[in-house]
């Protein structure tokens, strides 16, 4: 892996080349999808479960020694895991924008500007919200008759013109964001909760979070709204897209009363256990309504675990650093795909993949052709999902010359100089040190196969 700071100009040139590659790939993908779905003419339901700041190492199936995620582990046993799955940015808003647009943050406008990482937390300060020129996944799926709902955190703009119902979602229960960033010291920030277009309360008030004990019932509310939506679509027979985005593992970390104190990992582990229970309930509901064989469920996270949260943060397994860094701990995410009778069970697929691929793959499965005027950065994963294939590819800021290298911009220096260490207890001399000259003069090259923890840069 090569990391080249301050390479935005290089990335822009690469995007021009990459756009042509993706357009050719998509043309082939839509013809392949017809073959992949023969024998089943109905459009599959699509459920994307996006966790918040959950790390690669938080799941038992990915090696967490606590083994406190039995439902997710069973989901993996019945489906397929992707150990080489990446986000598009190690921060909340840019990664979510990339997932829902299928486009790199540098294309859709949600990329970090180094201004106290504000783009990650409060995008309205920089771009206000997701642009009306961006076509989001629910709007594309609507062309194929899908009904779409988001449950949980939106984080692509908090003003009315930027909210989910303005961008293709038919229903929403959740909040525009879950906090106002690390430089906002409000103990009880004004976080609204919406049911559709109607504000129905606020975090800490009508939807309480006890910051001392970590008790909150929000995950159970998010689960019930998702279950109710699935029930209604089962009655109508309408294909649906459910974007389930709970925020319990993002500070302030919380769990409902019956999960508090049940984990070996403190309040964060309690939150993970509750989310695991919710995933199990959602999969069980698909089974009970006989929707399981026509529903693709994909579980992943928006970015790596936030190591700066200390004991209230998650685990990135063997990988270096976490959220807010472009090391593997910030970019590589847990990923599980589940689709009984379609995805072979118990498989590990080492295909290199990214959250942007979920956009393209969903369109392929729905039979929707994206507008030719909009360059996409995700590719179709159905050959990997349905036929366990792998192939060489370039993703995000990957450059393929004699081999594949990742170009990423190391930023957040202002936060470092203000005393925030995004890699606590994981410092690697000449790699994670706070001295800017150690990072910006030369690329840093790692062989991830031999050195997944990025501790030994190749000189």
JSON list of C-alpha atoms in Angstrom, two decimals, residues 131-309:
[
{"chain": "A", "resi": 131, "resn": "UNK", "atom": "CA", "xyz": [-26.02, 18.42, -3.46]},
{"chain": "A", "resi": 132, "resn": "UNK", "atom": "CA", "xyz": [-29.26, 18.24, -5.41]},
{"chain": "A", "resi": 133, "resn": "UNK", "atom": "CA", "xyz": [-27.17, 17.25, -8.43]},
{"chain": "A", "resi": 134, "resn": "UNK", "atom": "CA", "xyz": [-26.25, 13.97, -6.74]},
{"chain": "A", "resi": 135, "resn": "UNK", "atom": "CA", "xyz": [-28.61, 11.10, -7.50]},
{"chain": "A", "resi": 136, "resn": "UNK", "atom": "CA", "xyz": [-28.89, 8.88, -4.46]},
{"chain": "A", "resi": 137, "resn": "UNK", "atom": "CA", "xyz": [-29.56, 5.15, -4.42]},
{"chain": "A", "resi": 138, "resn": "UNK", "atom": "CA", "xyz": [-33.22, 5.32, -3.29]},
{"chain": "A", "resi": 139, "resn": "UNK", "atom": "CA", "xyz": [-34.09, 7.66, -6.14]},
{"chain": "A", "resi": 140, "resn": "UNK", "atom": "CA", "xyz": [-32.50, 5.28, -8.63]},
{"chain": "A", "resi": 141, "resn": "UNK", "atom": "CA", "xyz": [-34.26, 2.25, -7.13]},
{"chain": "A", "resi": 142, "resn": "UNK", "atom": "CA", "xyz": [-37.60, 4.07, -7.29]},
{"chain": "A", "resi": 143, "resn": "UNK", "atom": "CA", "xyz": [-37.37, 3.73, -11.08]},
{"chain": "A", "resi": 144, "resn": "UNK", "atom": "CA", "xyz": [-37.70, -0.03, -10.57]},
{"chain": "A", "resi": 145, "resn": "UNK", "atom": "CA", "xyz": [-40.66, 0.33, -8.22]},
{"chain": "A", "resi": 146, "resn": "UNK", "atom": "CA", "xyz": [-38.79, 0.13, -4.93]},
{"chain": "A", "resi": 147, "resn": "UNK", "atom": "CA", "xyz": [-40.08, 1.72, -1.72]},
{"chain": "A", "resi": 148, "resn": "UNK", "atom": "CA", "xyz": [-37.20, 3.05, 0.40]},
{"chain": "A", "resi": 149, "resn": "UNK", "atom": "CA", "xyz": [-36.80, 3.83, 4.08]},
{"chain": "A", "resi": 150, "resn": "UNK", "atom": "CA", "xyz": [-33.89, 5.07, 6.15]},
{"chain": "A", "resi": 151, "resn": "UNK", "atom": "CA", "xyz": [-33.86, 4.22, 9.84]},
{"chain": "A", "resi": 152, "resn": "UNK", "atom": "CA", "xyz": [-31.24, 5.94, 11.97]},
{"chain": "A", "resi": 153, "resn": "UNK", "atom": "CA", "xyz": [-28.51, 8.44, 11.23]},
{"chain": "A", "resi": 154, "resn": "UNK", "atom": "CA", "xyz": [-28.55, 10.48, 8.00]},
{"chain": "A", "resi": 155, "resn": "UNK", "atom": "CA", "xyz": [-25.60, 12.90, 8.39]},
{"chain": "A", "resi": 156, "resn": "UNK", "atom": "CA", "xyz": [-25.76, 14.41, 4.91]},
{"chain": "A", "resi": 157, "resn": "UNK", "atom": "CA", "xyz": [-27.13, 17.79, 5.99]},
{"chain": "A", "resi": 158, "resn": "UNK", "atom": "CA", "xyz": [-29.54, 18.84, 8.74]},
{"chain": "A", "resi": 159, "resn": "UNK", "atom": "CA", "xyz": [-31.53, 21.58, 7.01]},
{"chain": "A", "resi": 160, "resn": "UNK", "atom": "CA", "xyz": [-34.91, 20.74, 5.49]},
{"chain": "A", "resi": 161, "resn": "UNK", "atom": "CA", "xyz": [-33.73, 20.86, 1.87]},
{"chain": "A", "resi": 162, "resn": "UNK", "atom": "CA", "xyz": [-31.06, 18.23, 2.55]},
{"chain": "A", "resi": 163, "resn": "UNK", "atom": "CA", "xyz": [-33.06, 15.66, 4.49]},
{"chain": "A", "resi": 164, "resn": "UNK", "atom": "CA", "xyz": [-33.71, 12.10, 3.22]},
{"chain": "A", "resi": 165, "resn": "UNK", "atom": "CA", "xyz": [-37.23, 12.65, 1.87]},
{"chain": "A", "resi": 166, "resn": "UNK", "atom": "CA", "xyz": [-35.79, 15.28, -0.47]},
{"chain": "A", "resi": 167, "resn": "UNK", "atom": "CA", "xyz": [-33.35, 12.74, -1.90]},
{"chain": "A", "resi": 168, "resn": "UNK", "atom": "CA", "xyz": [-35.46, 9.74, -2.83]},
{"chain": "A", "resi": 169, "resn": "UNK", "atom": "CA", "xyz": [-36.36, 8.09, 0.46]},
{"chain": "A", "resi": 170, "resn": "UNK", "atom": "CA", "xyz": [-40.07, 7.57, 0.99]},
{"chain": "A", "resi": 171, "resn": "UNK", "atom": "CA", "xyz": [-39.82, 7.15, 4.76]},
{"chain": "A", "resi": 172, "resn": "UNK", "atom": "CA", "xyz": [-37.43, 8.09, 7.55]},
{"chain": "A", "resi": 173, "resn": "UNK", "atom": "CA", "xyz": [-37.19, 7.59, 11.26]},
{"chain": "A", "resi": 174, "resn": "UNK", "atom": "CA", "xyz": [-34.02, 8.91, 12.82]},
{"chain": "A", "resi": 175, "resn": "UNK", "atom": "CA", "xyz": [-31.79, 11.93, 13.25]},
{"chain": "A", "resi": 176, "resn": "UNK", "atom": "CA", "xyz": [-29.78, 14.15, 10.90]},
{"chain": "A", "resi": 177, "resn": "UNK", "atom": "CA", "xyz": [-26.67, 13.49, 13.04]},
{"chain": "A", "resi": 178, "resn": "UNK", "atom": "CA", "xyz": [-25.83, 12.23, 16.51]},
{"chain": "A", "resi": 179, "resn": "UNK", "atom": "CA", "xyz": [-23.55, 14.99, 17.79]},
{"chain": "A", "resi": 180, "resn": "UNK", "atom": "CA", "xyz": [-21.85, 18.19, 16.67]},
{"chain": "A", "resi": 181, "resn": "UNK", "atom": "CA", "xyz": [-18.24, 17.12, 16.66]},
{"chain": "A", "resi": 182, "resn": "UNK", "atom": "CA", "xyz": [-15.30, 16.89, 19.04]},
{"chain": "A", "resi": 183, "resn": "UNK", "atom": "CA", "xyz": [-14.92, 20.65, 19.41]},
{"chain": "A", "resi": 184, "resn": "UNK", "atom": "CA", "xyz": [-18.49, 21.19, 20.58]},
{"chain": "A", "resi": 185, "resn": "UNK", "atom": "CA", "xyz": [-18.71, 20.94, 24.36]},
{"chain": "A", "resi": 186, "resn": "UNK", "atom": "CA", "xyz": [-22.49, 20.99, 24.70]},
{"chain": "A", "resi": 187, "resn": "UNK", "atom": "CA", "xyz": [-23.50, 18.30, 27.16]},
{"chain": "A", "resi": 188, "resn": "UNK", "atom": "CA", "xyz": [-26.95, 17.93, 25.59]},
{"chain": "A", "resi": 189, "resn": "UNK", "atom": "CA", "xyz": [-26.72, 19.13, 21.96]},
{"chain": "A", "resi": 190, "resn": "UNK", "atom": "CA", "xyz": [-29.91, 19.89, 20.09]},
{"chain": "A", "resi": 191, "resn": "UNK", "atom": "CA", "xyz": [-30.29, 16.75, 17.94]},
{"chain": "A", "resi": 192, "resn": "UNK", "atom": "CA", "xyz": [-33.76, 16.46, 16.37]},
{"chain": "A", "resi": 193, "resn": "UNK", "atom": "CA", "xyz": [-35.47, 13.15, 15.66]},
{"chain": "A", "resi": 194, "resn": "UNK", "atom": "CA", "xyz": [-37.75, 12.86, 12.63]},
{"chain": "A", "resi": 195, "resn": "UNK", "atom": "CA", "xyz": [-40.56, 10.55, 11.67]},
{"chain": "A", "resi": 196, "resn": "UNK", "atom": "CA", "xyz": [-40.93, 11.28, 7.99]},
{"chain": "A", "resi": 197, "resn": "UNK", "atom": "CA", "xyz": [-40.89, 15.04, 7.49]},
{"chain": "A", "resi": 198, "resn": "UNK", "atom": "CA", "xyz": [-42.17, 15.67, 11.01]},
{"chain": "A", "resi": 199, "resn": "UNK", "atom": "CA", "xyz": [-39.85, 16.38, 13.92]},
{"chain": "A", "resi": 200, "resn": "UNK", "atom": "CA", "xyz": [-41.07, 14.23, 16.82]},
{"chain": "A", "resi": 201, "resn": "UNK", "atom": "CA", "xyz": [-38.54, 15.05, 19.52]},
{"chain": "A", "resi": 202, "resn": "UNK", "atom": "CA", "xyz": [-34.89, 15.45, 20.40]},
{"chain": "A", "resi": 203, "resn": "UNK", "atom": "CA", "xyz": [-32.05, 13.34, 21.67]},
{"chain": "A", "resi": 204, "resn": "UNK", "atom": "CA", "xyz": [-31.70, 13.66, 25.46]},
{"chain": "A", "resi": 205, "resn": "UNK", "atom": "CA", "xyz": [-35.30, 14.88, 25.80]},
{"chain": "A", "resi": 206, "resn": "UNK", "atom": "CA", "xyz": [-38.14, 12.88, 24.22]},
{"chain": "A", "resi": 207, "resn": "UNK", "atom": "CA", "xyz": [-35.49, 10.29, 23.26]},
{"chain": "A", "resi": 208, "resn": "UNK", "atom": "CA", "xyz": [-33.32, 10.21, 26.38]},
{"chain": "A", "resi": 209, "resn": "UNK", "atom": "CA", "xyz": [-29.69, 9.13, 26.56]},
{"chain": "A", "resi": 210, "resn": "UNK", "atom": "CA", "xyz": [-28.25, 8.87, 30.06]},
{"chain": "A", "resi": 211, "resn": "UNK", "atom": "CA", "xyz": [-24.63, 9.91, 29.56]},
{"chain": "A", "resi": 212, "resn": "UNK", "atom": "CA", "xyz": [-23.65, 8.61, 33.00]},
{"chain": "A", "resi": 213, "resn": "UNK", "atom": "CA", "xyz": [-25.01, 5.08, 32.62]},
{"chain": "A", "resi": 214, "resn": "UNK", "atom": "CA", "xyz": [-25.17, 4.89, 28.82]},
{"chain": "A", "resi": 215, "resn": "UNK", "atom": "CA", "xyz": [-28.82, 3.85, 28.91]},
{"chain": "A", "resi": 216, "resn": "UNK", "atom": "CA", "xyz": [-31.00, 4.61, 25.89]},
{"chain": "A", "resi": 217, "resn": "UNK", "atom": "CA", "xyz": [-33.75, 2.77, 24.07]},
{"chain": "A", "resi": 218, "resn": "UNK", "atom": "CA", "xyz": [-32.92, 4.19, 20.64]},
{"chain": "A", "resi": 219, "resn": "UNK", "atom": "CA", "xyz": [-31.57, 0.96, 19.13]},
{"chain": "A", "resi": 220, "resn": "UNK", "atom": "CA", "xyz": [-34.80, -0.83, 20.03]},
{"chain": "A", "resi": 221, "resn": "UNK", "atom": "CA", "xyz": [-36.80, 1.99, 18.46]},
{"chain": "A", "resi": 222, "resn": "UNK", "atom": "CA", "xyz": [-34.70, 1.75, 15.31]},
{"chain": "A", "resi": 223, "resn": "UNK", "atom": "CA", "xyz": [-35.27, -2.00, 15.26]},
{"chain": "A", "resi": 224, "resn": "UNK", "atom": "CA", "xyz": [-39.04, -1.69, 15.66]},
{"chain": "A", "resi": 225, "resn": "UNK", "atom": "CA", "xyz": [-39.32, 0.87, 12.85]},
{"chain": "A", "resi": 226, "resn": "UNK", "atom": "CA", "xyz": [-37.33, -1.41, 10.56]},
{"chain": "A", "resi": 227, "resn": "UNK", "atom": "CA", "xyz": [-39.45, -4.46, 11.44]},
{"chain": "A", "resi": 228, "resn": "UNK", "atom": "CA", "xyz": [-42.67, -2.53, 10.90]},
{"chain": "A", "resi": 229, "resn": "UNK", "atom": "CA", "xyz": [-41.48, -1.36, 7.48]},
{"chain": "A", "resi": 230, "resn": "UNK", "atom": "CA", "xyz": [-40.61, -4.92, 6.45]},
{"chain": "A", "resi": 231, "resn": "UNK", "atom": "CA", "xyz": [-44.02, -6.14, 7.64]},
{"chain": "A", "resi": 232, "resn": "UNK", "atom": "CA", "xyz": [-45.83, -3.59, 5.48]},
{"chain": "A", "resi": 233, "resn": "UNK", "atom": "CA", "xyz": [-43.82, -4.36, 2.37]},
{"chain": "A", "resi": 234, "resn": "UNK", "atom": "CA", "xyz": [-44.44, -8.08, 2.85]},
{"chain": "A", "resi": 235, "resn": "UNK", "atom": "CA", "xyz": [-48.18, -7.39, 2.67]},
{"chain": "A", "resi": 236, "resn": "UNK", "atom": "CA", "xyz": [-47.96, -5.25, -0.46]},
{"chain": "A", "resi": 237, "resn": "UNK", "atom": "CA", "xyz": [-45.35, -7.39, -2.20]},
{"chain": "A", "resi": 238, "resn": "UNK", "atom": "CA", "xyz": [-43.48, -4.25, -3.21]},
{"chain": "A", "resi": 239, "resn": "UNK", "atom": "CA", "xyz": [-39.69, -4.54, -3.49]},
{"chain": "A", "resi": 240, "resn": "UNK", "atom": "CA", "xyz": [-38.04, -2.43, -0.84]},
{"chain": "A", "resi": 241, "resn": "UNK", "atom": "CA", "xyz": [-34.75, -0.81, 0.09]},
{"chain": "A", "resi": 242, "resn": "UNK", "atom": "CA", "xyz": [-34.08, -0.50, 3.81]},
{"chain": "A", "resi": 243, "resn": "UNK", "atom": "CA", "xyz": [-31.08, 1.55, 4.89]},
{"chain": "A", "resi": 244, "resn": "UNK", "atom": "CA", "xyz": [-30.64, 0.70, 8.58]},
{"chain": "A", "resi": 245, "resn": "UNK", "atom": "CA", "xyz": [-28.10, 3.06, 10.15]},
{"chain": "A", "resi": 246, "resn": "UNK", "atom": "CA", "xyz": [-28.13, 2.92, 13.96]},
{"chain": "A", "resi": 247, "resn": "UNK", "atom": "CA", "xyz": [-25.60, 5.06, 15.82]},
{"chain": "A", "resi": 248, "resn": "UNK", "atom": "CA", "xyz": [-25.24, 3.26, 19.18]},
{"chain": "A", "resi": 249, "resn": "UNK", "atom": "CA", "xyz": [-21.51, 2.59, 18.76]},
{"chain": "A", "resi": 250, "resn": "UNK", "atom": "CA", "xyz": [-20.75, 6.25, 18.05]},
{"chain": "A", "resi": 251, "resn": "UNK", "atom": "CA", "xyz": [-20.15, 8.56, 21.00]},
{"chain": "A", "resi": 252, "resn": "UNK", "atom": "CA", "xyz": [-22.18, 8.96, 23.12]},
{"chain": "A", "resi": 253, "resn": "UNK", "atom": "CA", "xyz": [-22.24, 5.15, 23.16]},
{"chain": "A", "resi": 254, "resn": "UNK", "atom": "CA", "xyz": [-25.48, 3.70, 24.51]},
{"chain": "A", "resi": 255, "resn": "UNK", "atom": "CA", "xyz": [-27.50, 0.52, 25.03]},
{"chain": "A", "resi": 256, "resn": "UNK", "atom": "CA", "xyz": [-30.93, -0.30, 26.44]},
{"chain": "A", "resi": 257, "resn": "UNK", "atom": "CA", "xyz": [-31.28, -1.36, 30.05]},
{"chain": "A", "resi": 258, "resn": "UNK", "atom": "CA", "xyz": [-31.40, -5.12, 29.50]},
{"chain": "A", "resi": 259, "resn": "UNK", "atom": "CA", "xyz": [-28.05, -5.03, 27.66]},
{"chain": "A", "resi": 260, "resn": "UNK", "atom": "CA", "xyz": [-26.19, -2.77, 30.09]},
{"chain": "A", "resi": 261, "resn": "UNK", "atom": "CA", "xyz": [-23.44, -4.63, 31.92]},
{"chain": "A", "resi": 262, "resn": "UNK", "atom": "CA", "xyz": [-23.82, -7.81, 29.85]},
{"chain": "A", "resi": 263, "resn": "UNK", "atom": "CA", "xyz": [-20.60, -7.51, 27.85]},
{"chain": "A", "resi": 264, "resn": "UNK", "atom": "CA", "xyz": [-16.95, -8.15, 28.68]},
{"chain": "A", "resi": 265, "resn": "UNK", "atom": "CA", "xyz": [-16.14, -4.93, 26.82]},
{"chain": "A", "resi": 266, "resn": "UNK", "atom": "CA", "xyz": [-17.96, -2.28, 28.84]},
{"chain": "A", "resi": 267, "resn": "UNK", "atom": "CA", "xyz": [-20.65, 0.01, 27.46]},
{"chain": "A", "resi": 268, "resn": "UNK", "atom": "CA", "xyz": [-19.29, -0.26, 23.92]},
{"chain": "A", "resi": 269, "resn": "UNK", "atom": "CA", "xyz": [-19.57, -4.04, 24.07]},
{"chain": "A", "resi": 270, "resn": "UNK", "atom": "CA", "xyz": [-23.11, -3.68, 25.45]},
{"chain": "A", "resi": 271, "resn": "UNK", "atom": "CA", "xyz": [-24.00, -1.57, 22.41]},
{"chain": "A", "resi": 272, "resn": "UNK", "atom": "CA", "xyz": [-22.48, -4.14, 20.05]},
{"chain": "A", "resi": 273, "resn": "UNK", "atom": "CA", "xyz": [-24.43, -6.93, 21.74]},
{"chain": "A", "resi": 274, "resn": "UNK", "atom": "CA", "xyz": [-27.69, -5.03, 21.31]},
{"chain": "A", "resi": 275, "resn": "UNK", "atom": "CA", "xyz": [-26.97, -4.30, 17.66]},
{"chain": "A", "resi": 276, "resn": "UNK", "atom": "CA", "xyz": [-26.17, -7.98, 17.17]},
{"chain": "A", "resi": 277, "resn": "UNK", "atom": "CA", "xyz": [-29.52, -8.89, 18.71]},
{"chain": "A", "resi": 278, "resn": "UNK", "atom": "CA", "xyz": [-31.26, -6.42, 16.39]},
{"chain": "A", "resi": 279, "resn": "UNK", "atom": "CA", "xyz": [-29.57, -7.91, 13.32]},
{"chain": "A", "resi": 280, "resn": "UNK", "atom": "CA", "xyz": [-30.74, -11.34, 14.42]},
{"chain": "A", "resi": 281, "resn": "UNK", "atom": "CA", "xyz": [-34.31, -10.06, 14.83]},
{"chain": "A", "resi": 282, "resn": "UNK", "atom": "CA", "xyz": [-34.29, -8.51, 11.35]},
{"chain": "A", "resi": 283, "resn": "UNK", "atom": "CA", "xyz": [-33.02, -11.69, 9.69]},
{"chain": "A", "resi": 284, "resn": "UNK", "atom": "CA", "xyz": [-35.53, -13.78, 11.63]},
{"chain": "A", "resi": 285, "resn": "UNK", "atom": "CA", "xyz": [-38.36, -11.51, 10.45]},
{"chain": "A", "resi": 286, "resn": "UNK", "atom": "CA", "xyz": [-37.29, -12.02, 6.84]},
{"chain": "A", "resi": 287, "resn": "UNK", "atom": "CA", "xyz": [-37.45, -15.77, 7.45]},
{"chain": "A", "resi": 288, "resn": "UNK", "atom": "CA", "xyz": [-40.85, -15.66, 9.16]},
{"chain": "A", "resi": 289, "resn": "UNK", "atom": "CA", "xyz": [-42.34, -13.62, 6.31]},
{"chain": "A", "resi": 290, "resn": "UNK", "atom": "CA", "xyz": [-40.72, -15.89, 3.71]},
{"chain": "A", "resi": 291, "resn": "UNK", "atom": "CA", "xyz": [-38.72, -12.98, 2.32]},
{"chain": "A", "resi": 292, "resn": "UNK", "atom": "CA", "xyz": [-35.28, -14.39, 3.06]},
{"chain": "A", "resi": 293, "resn": "UNK", "atom": "CA", "xyz": [-34.67, -15.99, -0.33]},
{"chain": "A", "resi": 294, "resn": "UNK", "atom": "CA", "xyz": [-35.47, -12.72, -2.09]},
{"chain": "A", "resi": 295, "resn": "UNK", "atom": "CA", "xyz": [-33.62, -10.29, 0.18]},
{"chain": "A", "resi": 296, "resn": "UNK", "atom": "CA", "xyz": [-29.97, -9.28, -0.04]},
{"chain": "A", "resi": 297, "resn": "UNK", "atom": "CA", "xyz": [-28.70, -8.07, 3.33]},
{"chain": "A", "resi": 298, "resn": "UNK", "atom": "CA", "xyz": [-25.30, -6.40, 3.57]},
{"chain": "A", "resi": 299, "resn": "UNK", "atom": "CA", "xyz": [-23.72, -5.49, 6.91]},
{"chain": "A", "resi": 300, "resn": "UNK", "atom": "CA", "xyz": [-20.78, -3.09, 7.23]},
{"chain": "A", "resi": 301, "resn": "UNK", "atom": "CA", "xyz": [-19.57, 0.08, 8.98]},
{"chain": "A", "resi": 302, "resn": "UNK", "atom": "CA", "xyz": [-19.03, 3.68, 7.90]},
{"chain": "A", "resi": 303, "resn": "UNK", "atom": "CA", "xyz": [-15.41, 3.80, 9.12]},
{"chain": "A", "resi": 304, "resn": "UNK", "atom": "CA", "xyz": [-13.07, 2.21, 11.60]},
{"chain": "A", "resi": 305, "resn": "UNK", "atom": "CA", "xyz": [-13.47, 2.26, 15.35]},
{"chain": "A", "resi": 306, "resn": "UNK", "atom": "CA", "xyz": [-12.60, 5.54, 17.08]},
{"chain": "A", "resi": 307, "resn": "UNK", "atom": "CA", "xyz": [-9.54, 4.75, 19.16]},
{"chain": "A", "resi": 308, "resn": "UNK", "atom": "CA", "xyz": [-9.64, 8.23, 20.66]},
{"chain": "A", "resi": 309, "resn": "UNK", "atom": "CA", "xyz": [-12.79, 7.13, 22.50]}
]
